[in-house]
XYZ file of N, CA and C in Angstrom:
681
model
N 0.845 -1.198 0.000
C 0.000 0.000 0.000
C 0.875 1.241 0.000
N 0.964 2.095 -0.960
C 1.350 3.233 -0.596
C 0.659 4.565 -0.014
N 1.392 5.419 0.552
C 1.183 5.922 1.300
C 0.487 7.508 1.631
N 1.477 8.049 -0.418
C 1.431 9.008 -0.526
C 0.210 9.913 -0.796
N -1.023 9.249 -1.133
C -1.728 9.764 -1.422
C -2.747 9.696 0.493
N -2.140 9.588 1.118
C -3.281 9.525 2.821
C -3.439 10.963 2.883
N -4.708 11.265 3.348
C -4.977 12.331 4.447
C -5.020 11.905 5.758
N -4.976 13.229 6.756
C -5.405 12.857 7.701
C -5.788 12.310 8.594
N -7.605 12.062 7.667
C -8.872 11.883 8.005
C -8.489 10.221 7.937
N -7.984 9.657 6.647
C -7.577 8.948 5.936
C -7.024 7.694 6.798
N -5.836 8.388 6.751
C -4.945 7.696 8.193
C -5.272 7.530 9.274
N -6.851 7.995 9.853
C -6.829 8.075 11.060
C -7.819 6.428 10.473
N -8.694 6.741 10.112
C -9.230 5.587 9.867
C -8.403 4.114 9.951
N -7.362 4.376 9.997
C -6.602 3.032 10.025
C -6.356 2.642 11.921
N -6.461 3.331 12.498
C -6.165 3.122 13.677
C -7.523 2.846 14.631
N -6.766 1.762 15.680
C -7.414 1.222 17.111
C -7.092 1.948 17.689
N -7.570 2.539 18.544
C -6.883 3.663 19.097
C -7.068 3.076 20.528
N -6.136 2.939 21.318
C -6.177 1.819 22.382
C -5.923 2.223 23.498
N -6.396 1.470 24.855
C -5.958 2.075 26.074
C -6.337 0.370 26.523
N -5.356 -0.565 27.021
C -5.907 -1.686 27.894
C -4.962 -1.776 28.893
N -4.914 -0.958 29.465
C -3.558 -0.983 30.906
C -5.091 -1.630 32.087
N -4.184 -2.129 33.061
C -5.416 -2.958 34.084
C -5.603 -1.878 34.863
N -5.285 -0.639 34.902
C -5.687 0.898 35.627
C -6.513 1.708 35.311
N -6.939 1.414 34.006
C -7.346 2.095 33.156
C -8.940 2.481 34.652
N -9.457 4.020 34.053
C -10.370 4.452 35.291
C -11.680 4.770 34.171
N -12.616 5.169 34.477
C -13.666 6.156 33.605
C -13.181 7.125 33.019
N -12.313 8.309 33.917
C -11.523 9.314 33.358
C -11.045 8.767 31.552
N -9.748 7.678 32.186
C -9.102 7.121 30.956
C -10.034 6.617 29.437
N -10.906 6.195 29.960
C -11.961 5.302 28.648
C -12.794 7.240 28.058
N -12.670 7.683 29.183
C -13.942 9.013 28.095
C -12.535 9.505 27.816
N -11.784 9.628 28.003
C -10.722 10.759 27.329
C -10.562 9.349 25.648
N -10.214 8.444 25.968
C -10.079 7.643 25.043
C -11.056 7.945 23.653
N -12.129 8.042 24.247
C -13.262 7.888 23.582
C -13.675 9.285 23.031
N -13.725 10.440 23.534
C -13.386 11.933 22.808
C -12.085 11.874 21.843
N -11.121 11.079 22.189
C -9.772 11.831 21.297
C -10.259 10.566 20.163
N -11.004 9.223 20.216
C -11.234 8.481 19.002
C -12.298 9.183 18.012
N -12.911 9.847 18.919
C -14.636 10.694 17.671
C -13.806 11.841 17.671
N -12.895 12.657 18.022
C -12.308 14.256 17.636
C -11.277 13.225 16.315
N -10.711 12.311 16.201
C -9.619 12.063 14.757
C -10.419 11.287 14.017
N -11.439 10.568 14.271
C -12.251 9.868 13.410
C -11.641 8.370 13.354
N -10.914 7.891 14.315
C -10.723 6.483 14.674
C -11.725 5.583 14.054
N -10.938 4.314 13.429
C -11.911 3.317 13.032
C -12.524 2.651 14.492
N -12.044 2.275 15.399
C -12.162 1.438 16.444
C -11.316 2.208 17.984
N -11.719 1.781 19.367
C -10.994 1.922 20.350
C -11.381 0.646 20.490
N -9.961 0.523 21.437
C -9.534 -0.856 21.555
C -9.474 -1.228 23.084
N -10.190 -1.912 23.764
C -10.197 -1.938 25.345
C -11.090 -3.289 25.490
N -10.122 -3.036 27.080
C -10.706 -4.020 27.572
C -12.532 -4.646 28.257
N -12.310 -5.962 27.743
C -13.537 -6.836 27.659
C -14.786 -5.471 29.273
N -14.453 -5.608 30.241
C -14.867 -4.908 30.963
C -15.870 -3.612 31.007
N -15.004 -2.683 29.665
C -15.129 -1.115 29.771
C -15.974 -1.378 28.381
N -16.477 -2.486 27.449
C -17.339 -2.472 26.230
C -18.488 -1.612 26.574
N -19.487 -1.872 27.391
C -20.878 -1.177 27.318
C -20.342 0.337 27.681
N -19.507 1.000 28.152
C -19.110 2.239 28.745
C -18.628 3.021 27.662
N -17.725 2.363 27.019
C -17.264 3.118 25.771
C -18.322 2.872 24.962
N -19.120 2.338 24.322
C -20.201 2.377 23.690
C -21.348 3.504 23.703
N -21.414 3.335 25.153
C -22.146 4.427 25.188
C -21.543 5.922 25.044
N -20.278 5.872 25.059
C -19.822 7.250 24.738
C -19.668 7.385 23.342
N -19.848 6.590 22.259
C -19.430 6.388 21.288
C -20.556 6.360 20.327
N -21.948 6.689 21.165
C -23.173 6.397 20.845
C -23.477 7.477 19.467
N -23.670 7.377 18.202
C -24.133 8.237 16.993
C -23.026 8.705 16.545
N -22.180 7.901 16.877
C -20.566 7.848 15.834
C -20.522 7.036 15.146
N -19.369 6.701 14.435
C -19.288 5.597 13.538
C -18.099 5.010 13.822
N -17.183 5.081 15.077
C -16.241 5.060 16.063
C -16.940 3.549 16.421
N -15.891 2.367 16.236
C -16.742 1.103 16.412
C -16.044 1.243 17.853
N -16.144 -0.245 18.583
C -15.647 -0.616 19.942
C -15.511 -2.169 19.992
N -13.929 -2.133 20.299
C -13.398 -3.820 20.312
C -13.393 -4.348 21.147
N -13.671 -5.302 21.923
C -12.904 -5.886 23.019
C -12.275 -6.857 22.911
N -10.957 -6.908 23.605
C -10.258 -7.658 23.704
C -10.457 -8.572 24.495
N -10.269 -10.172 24.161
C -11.236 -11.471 24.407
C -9.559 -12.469 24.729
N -9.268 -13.196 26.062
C -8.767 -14.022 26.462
C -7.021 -13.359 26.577
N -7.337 -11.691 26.531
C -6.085 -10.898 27.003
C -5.376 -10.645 28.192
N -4.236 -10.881 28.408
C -3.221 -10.534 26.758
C -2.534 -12.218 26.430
N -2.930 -13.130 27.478
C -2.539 -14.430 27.243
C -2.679 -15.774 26.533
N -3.980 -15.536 26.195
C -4.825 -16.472 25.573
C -5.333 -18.146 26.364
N -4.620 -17.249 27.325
C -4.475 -19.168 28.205
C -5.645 -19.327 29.037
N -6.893 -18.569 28.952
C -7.802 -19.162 30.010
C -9.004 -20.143 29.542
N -8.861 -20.847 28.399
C -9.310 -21.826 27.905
C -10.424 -21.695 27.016
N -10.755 -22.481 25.975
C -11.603 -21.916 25.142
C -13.034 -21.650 25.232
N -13.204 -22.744 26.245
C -14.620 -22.096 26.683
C -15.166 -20.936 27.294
N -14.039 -20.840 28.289
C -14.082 -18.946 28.910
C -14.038 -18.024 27.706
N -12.956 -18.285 27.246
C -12.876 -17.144 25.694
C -13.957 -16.997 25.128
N -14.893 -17.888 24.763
C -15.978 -17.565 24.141
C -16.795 -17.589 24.969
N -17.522 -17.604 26.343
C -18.071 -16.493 27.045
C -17.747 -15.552 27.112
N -16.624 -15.100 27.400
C -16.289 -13.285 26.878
C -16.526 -12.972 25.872
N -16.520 -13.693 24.933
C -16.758 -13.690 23.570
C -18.121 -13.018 23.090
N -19.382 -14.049 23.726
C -20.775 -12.886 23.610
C -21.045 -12.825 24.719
N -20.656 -12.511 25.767
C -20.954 -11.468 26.725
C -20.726 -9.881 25.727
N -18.779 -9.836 25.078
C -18.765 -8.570 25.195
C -19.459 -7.949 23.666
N -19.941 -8.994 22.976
C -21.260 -8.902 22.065
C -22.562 -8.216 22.345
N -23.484 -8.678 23.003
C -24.237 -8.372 24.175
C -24.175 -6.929 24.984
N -22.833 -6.407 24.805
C -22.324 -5.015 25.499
C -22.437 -4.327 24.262
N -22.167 -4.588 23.795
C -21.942 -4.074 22.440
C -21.148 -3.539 21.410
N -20.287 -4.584 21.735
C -18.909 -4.709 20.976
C -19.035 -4.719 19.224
N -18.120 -4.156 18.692
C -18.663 -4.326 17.214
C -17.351 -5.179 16.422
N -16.194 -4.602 17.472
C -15.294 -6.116 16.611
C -14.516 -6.771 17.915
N -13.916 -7.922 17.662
C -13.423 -8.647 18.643
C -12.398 -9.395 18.510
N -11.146 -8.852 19.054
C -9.474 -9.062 18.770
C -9.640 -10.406 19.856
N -9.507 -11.446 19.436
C -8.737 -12.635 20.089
C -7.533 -12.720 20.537
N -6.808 -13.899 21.586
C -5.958 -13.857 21.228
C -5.627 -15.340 21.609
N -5.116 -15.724 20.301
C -4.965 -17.449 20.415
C -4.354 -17.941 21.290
N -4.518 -19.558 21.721
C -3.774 -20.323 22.299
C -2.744 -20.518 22.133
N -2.047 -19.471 22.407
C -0.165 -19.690 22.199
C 0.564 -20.945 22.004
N 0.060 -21.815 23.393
C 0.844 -23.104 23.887
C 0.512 -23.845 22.760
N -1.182 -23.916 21.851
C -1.211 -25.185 21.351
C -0.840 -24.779 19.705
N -0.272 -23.346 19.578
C 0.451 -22.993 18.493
C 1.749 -23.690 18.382
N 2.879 -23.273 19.419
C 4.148 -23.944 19.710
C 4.188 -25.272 19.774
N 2.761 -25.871 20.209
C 3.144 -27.432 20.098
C 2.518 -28.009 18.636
N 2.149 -27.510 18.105
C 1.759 -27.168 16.219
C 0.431 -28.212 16.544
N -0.668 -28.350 17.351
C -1.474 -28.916 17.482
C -2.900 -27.662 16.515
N -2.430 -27.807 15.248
C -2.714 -26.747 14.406
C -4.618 -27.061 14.253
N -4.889 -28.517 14.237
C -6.278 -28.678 14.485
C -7.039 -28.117 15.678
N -6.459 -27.640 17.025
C -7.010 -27.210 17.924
C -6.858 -25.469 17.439
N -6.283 -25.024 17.025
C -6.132 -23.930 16.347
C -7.017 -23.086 15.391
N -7.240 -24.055 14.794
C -8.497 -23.645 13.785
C -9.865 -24.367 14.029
N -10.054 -25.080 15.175
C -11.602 -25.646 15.977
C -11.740 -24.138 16.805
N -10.454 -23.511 17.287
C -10.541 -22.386 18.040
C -11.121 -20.881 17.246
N -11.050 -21.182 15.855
C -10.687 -20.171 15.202
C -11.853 -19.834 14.469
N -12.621 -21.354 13.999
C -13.733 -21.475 13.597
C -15.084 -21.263 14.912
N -14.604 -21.468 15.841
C -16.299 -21.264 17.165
C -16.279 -19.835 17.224
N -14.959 -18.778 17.093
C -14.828 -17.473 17.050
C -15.111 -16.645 16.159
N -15.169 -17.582 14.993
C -15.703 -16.829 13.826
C -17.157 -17.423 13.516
N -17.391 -18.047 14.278
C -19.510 -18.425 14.066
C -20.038 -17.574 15.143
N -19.295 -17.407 15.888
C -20.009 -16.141 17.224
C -19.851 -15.331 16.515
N -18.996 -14.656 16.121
C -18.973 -13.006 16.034
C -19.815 -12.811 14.446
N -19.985 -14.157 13.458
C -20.946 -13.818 12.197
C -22.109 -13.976 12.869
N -22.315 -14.852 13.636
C -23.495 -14.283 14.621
C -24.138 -13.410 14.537
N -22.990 -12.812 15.291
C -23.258 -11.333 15.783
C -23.422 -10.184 15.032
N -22.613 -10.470 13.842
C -22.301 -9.549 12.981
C -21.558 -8.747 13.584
N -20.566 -8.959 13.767
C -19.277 -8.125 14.488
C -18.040 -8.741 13.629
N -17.171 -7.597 13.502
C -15.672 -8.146 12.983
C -14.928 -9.046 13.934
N -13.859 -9.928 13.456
C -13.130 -10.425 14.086
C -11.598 -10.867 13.765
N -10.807 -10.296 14.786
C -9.566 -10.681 14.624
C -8.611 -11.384 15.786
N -7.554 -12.066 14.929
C -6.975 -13.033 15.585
C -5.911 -12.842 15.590
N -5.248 -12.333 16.927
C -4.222 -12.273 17.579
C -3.366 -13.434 17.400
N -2.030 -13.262 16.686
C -1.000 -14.582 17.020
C -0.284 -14.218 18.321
N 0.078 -13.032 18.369
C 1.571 -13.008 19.270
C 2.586 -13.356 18.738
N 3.303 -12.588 17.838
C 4.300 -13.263 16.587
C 5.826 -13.296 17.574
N 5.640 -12.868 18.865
C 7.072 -12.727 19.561
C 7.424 -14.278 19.919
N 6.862 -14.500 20.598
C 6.821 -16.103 20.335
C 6.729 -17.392 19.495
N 7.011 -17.210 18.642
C 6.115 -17.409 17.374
C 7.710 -17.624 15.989
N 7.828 -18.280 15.800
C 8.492 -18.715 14.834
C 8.166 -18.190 13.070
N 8.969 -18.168 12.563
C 8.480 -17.799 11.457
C 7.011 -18.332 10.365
N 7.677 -19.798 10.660
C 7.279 -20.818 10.128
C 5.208 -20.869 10.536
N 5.904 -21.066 11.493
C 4.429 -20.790 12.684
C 3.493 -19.931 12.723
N 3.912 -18.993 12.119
C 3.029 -17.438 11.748
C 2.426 -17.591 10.593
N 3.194 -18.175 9.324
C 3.177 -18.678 8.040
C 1.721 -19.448 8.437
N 1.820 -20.461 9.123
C 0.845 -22.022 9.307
C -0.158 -21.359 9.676
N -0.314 -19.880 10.944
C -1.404 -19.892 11.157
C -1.934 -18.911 10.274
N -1.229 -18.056 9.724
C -1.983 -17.311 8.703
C -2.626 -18.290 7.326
N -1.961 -19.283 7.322
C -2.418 -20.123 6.514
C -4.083 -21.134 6.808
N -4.491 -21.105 8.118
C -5.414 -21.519 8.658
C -6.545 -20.708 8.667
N -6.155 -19.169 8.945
C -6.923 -18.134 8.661
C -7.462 -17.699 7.311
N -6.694 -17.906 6.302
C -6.944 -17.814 4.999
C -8.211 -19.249 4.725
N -8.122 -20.018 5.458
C -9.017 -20.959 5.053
C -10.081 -20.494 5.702
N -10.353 -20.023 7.189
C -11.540 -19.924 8.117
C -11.914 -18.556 7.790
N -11.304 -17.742 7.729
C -11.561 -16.353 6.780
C -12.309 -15.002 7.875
N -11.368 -15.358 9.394
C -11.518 -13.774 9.952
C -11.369 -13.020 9.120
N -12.173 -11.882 9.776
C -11.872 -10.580 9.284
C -10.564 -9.981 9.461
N -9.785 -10.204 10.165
C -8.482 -9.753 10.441
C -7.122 -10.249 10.961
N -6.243 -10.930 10.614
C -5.085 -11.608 11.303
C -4.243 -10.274 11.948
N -3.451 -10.142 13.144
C -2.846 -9.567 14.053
C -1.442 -9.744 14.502
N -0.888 -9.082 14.704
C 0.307 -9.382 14.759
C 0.621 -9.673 16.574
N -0.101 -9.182 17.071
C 0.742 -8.764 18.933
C 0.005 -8.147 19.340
N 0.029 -8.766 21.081
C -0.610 -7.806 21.668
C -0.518 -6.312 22.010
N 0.859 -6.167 21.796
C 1.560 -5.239 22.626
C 1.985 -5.503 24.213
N 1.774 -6.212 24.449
C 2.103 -7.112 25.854
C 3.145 -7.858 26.080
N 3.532 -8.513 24.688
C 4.601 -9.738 24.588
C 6.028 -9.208 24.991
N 6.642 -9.892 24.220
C 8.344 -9.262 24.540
C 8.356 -8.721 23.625
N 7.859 -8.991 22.329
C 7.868 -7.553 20.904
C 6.604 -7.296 20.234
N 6.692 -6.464 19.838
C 5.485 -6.082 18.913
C 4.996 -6.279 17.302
N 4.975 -5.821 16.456
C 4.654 -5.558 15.111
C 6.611 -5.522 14.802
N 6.782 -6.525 13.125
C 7.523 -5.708 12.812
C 7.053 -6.201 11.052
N 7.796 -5.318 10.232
C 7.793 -5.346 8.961
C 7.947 -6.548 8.307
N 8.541 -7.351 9.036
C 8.995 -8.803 8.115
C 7.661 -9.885 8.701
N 7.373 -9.677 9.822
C 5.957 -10.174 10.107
C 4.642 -10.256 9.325
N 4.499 -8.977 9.016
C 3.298 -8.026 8.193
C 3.764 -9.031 6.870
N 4.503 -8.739 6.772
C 4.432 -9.042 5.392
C 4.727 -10.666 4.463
N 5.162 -11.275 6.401
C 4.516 -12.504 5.559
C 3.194 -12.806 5.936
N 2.556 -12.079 6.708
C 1.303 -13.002 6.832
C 0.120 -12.218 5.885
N 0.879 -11.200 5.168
C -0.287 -10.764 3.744
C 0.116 -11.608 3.148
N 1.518 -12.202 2.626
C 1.802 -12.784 1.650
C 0.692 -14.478 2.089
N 1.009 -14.679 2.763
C 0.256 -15.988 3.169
C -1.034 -15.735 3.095
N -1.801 -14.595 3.308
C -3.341 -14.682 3.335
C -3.629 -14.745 1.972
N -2.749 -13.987 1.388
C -3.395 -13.426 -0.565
C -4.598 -12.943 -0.734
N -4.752 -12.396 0.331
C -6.022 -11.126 0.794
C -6.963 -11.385 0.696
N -7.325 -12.879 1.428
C -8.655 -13.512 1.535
C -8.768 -12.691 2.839
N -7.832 -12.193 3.635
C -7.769 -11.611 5.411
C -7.081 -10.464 5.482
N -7.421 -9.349 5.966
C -6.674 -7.807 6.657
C -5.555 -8.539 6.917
N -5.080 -7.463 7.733
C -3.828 -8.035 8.558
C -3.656 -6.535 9.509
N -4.075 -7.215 10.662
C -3.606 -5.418 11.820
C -2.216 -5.798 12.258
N -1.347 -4.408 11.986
C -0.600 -4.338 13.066
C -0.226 -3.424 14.480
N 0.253 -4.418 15.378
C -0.179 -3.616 16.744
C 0.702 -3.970 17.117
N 1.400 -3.074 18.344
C 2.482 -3.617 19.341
C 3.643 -2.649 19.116
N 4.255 -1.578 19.546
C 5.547 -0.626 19.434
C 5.351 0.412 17.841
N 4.258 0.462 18.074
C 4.019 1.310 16.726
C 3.765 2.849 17.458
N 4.384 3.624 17.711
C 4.232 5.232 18.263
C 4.567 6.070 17.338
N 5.376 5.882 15.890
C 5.320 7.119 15.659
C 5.169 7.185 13.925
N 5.424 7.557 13.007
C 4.600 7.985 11.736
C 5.401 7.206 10.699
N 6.894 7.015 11.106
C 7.885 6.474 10.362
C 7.704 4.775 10.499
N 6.989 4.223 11.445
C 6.636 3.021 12.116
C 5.705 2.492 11.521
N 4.999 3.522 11.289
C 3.217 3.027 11.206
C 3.420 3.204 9.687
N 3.849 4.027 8.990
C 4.394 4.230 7.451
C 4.397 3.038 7.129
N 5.647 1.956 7.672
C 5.898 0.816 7.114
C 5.405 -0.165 7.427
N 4.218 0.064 8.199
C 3.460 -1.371 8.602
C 2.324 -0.996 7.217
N 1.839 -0.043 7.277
C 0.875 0.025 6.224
C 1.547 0.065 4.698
N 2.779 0.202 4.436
C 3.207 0.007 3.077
C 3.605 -1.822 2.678
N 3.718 -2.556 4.140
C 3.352 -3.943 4.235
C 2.853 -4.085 4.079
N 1.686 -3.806 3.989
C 0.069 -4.196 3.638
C -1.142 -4.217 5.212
N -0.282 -3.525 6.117
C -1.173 -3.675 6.691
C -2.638 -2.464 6.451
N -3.637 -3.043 6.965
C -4.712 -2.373 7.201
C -5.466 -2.006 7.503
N -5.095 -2.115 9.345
C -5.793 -1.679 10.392
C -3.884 -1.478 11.297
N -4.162 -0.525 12.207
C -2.788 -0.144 12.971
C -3.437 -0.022 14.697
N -3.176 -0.767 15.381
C -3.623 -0.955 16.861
C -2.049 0.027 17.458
N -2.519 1.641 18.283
C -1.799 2.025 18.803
C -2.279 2.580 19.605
N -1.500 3.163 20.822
C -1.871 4.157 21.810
C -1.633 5.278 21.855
N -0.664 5.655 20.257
C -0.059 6.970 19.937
C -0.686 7.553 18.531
N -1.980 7.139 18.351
C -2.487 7.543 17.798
C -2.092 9.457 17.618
N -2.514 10.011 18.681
C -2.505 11.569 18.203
C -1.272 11.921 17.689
N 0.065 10.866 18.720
C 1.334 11.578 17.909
C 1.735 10.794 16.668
N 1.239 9.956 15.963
C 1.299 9.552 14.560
C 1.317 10.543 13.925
N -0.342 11.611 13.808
C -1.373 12.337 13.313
C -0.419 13.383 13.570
N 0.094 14.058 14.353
C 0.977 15.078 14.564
C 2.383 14.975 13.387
N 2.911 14.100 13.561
C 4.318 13.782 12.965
C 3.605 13.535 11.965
N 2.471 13.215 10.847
C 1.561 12.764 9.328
C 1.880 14.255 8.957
N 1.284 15.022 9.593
C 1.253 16.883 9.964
C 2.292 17.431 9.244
N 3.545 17.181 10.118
C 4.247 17.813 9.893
C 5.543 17.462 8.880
N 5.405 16.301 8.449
C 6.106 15.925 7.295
C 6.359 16.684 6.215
């Protein structure tokens, strides 16, 4: 994707604009939620908890609201995951970032992977809500990222992910761009995780990404500015 032709408005649309620290207060979610409807944010990105709250601040926007479902670990089993799953449906979540079973990635038990991948994507068509699937590429082997973007291309989320931002790393360029190359754009691809500033986010979206999960949203938009 190039770049040169973005506005603004444009660029802002590409961003989650995120706040999931476990501190996070009311204060934090309405400031969140004014600075996502003042840039025209596709999504804020928070936790399972704060869905009906930001919603309602978000009410006669077009500012969706994600929650994040089995974060930031993925380890509390699949049946919990998908009770959070439409619970934060029910709140009124409009898309819903997963985040896979790490362990049964590393042990390439790739059928539990995509039984996981497929109950997540019949809830949220359900629902009619987007959905994306968190790998955690820090952990995560090359190969392994390849396999599961390759699983996704078959089950056909709305979005493959790079990181929580939680892990030991985040988003990087050689990531992005194999797991477009592996989808062949049957699937988005967000990237999230150490993306703060314009030169960062530049090259995740000239990877192909096409959604950007950050918390530096305004100073992207600042440094877009002043280029």
């Amino acid at each position: 994707m190039k770049t040169e032709n973005l506005t603004k408005q444009s660029l802002a649309k590409y961003f989650d604009h995120t706040f999931l620290k476990a501190y996070a207060t009311n204060a934090d979610l309405e400031k969140l939620c004014t600075e996502a409807k003042t840039i025209g944010a596709a999504m804020v990105a928070i936790n399972t908890e704060w869905t009906k709250f930001c919603k309602e601040q978000l009410q006669g926007t077009d500012v969706h609201v994600g929650a994040a479902i089995g974060f930031p670990l993925g380890q509390c089993g699949l049946d919990t995951k998908l009770f959070e799953c439409k619970w934060a449906i029910e709140q009124g979540a409009d898309e819903i970032d997963y985040v896979i079973n790490i362990s049964k990635a590393k042990m390439h038990d790739w059928d539990f992977i995509r039984h996981e991948m497929e109950e997540f994507k019949k809830i949220c068509t359900e629902g009619q809500v987007l959905l994306k699937v968190i790998f955690e590429n820090c952990y995560l082997t090359k190969d392994e990222i390849r396999q599961l973007a390759l699983i996704a291309k078959e089950v056909k989320p709305d979005f493959i992910k790079t990181s929580t931002g939680f892990g030991t790393g985040g988003a990087t360029v050689e990531d992005v761009k194999i797991m477009v190359e592996a989808v062949e754009g049957e699937v988005q691809v967000k990237a999230a995780g150490g993306i703060r500033d314009w030169k960062t986010c530049k090259e995740m979206i000239e990877a192909g990404a096409t959604r950007i999960g950050t918390s530096s949203s305004l100073n992207i938009l600042k440094e877009f500015e002043g280029e």
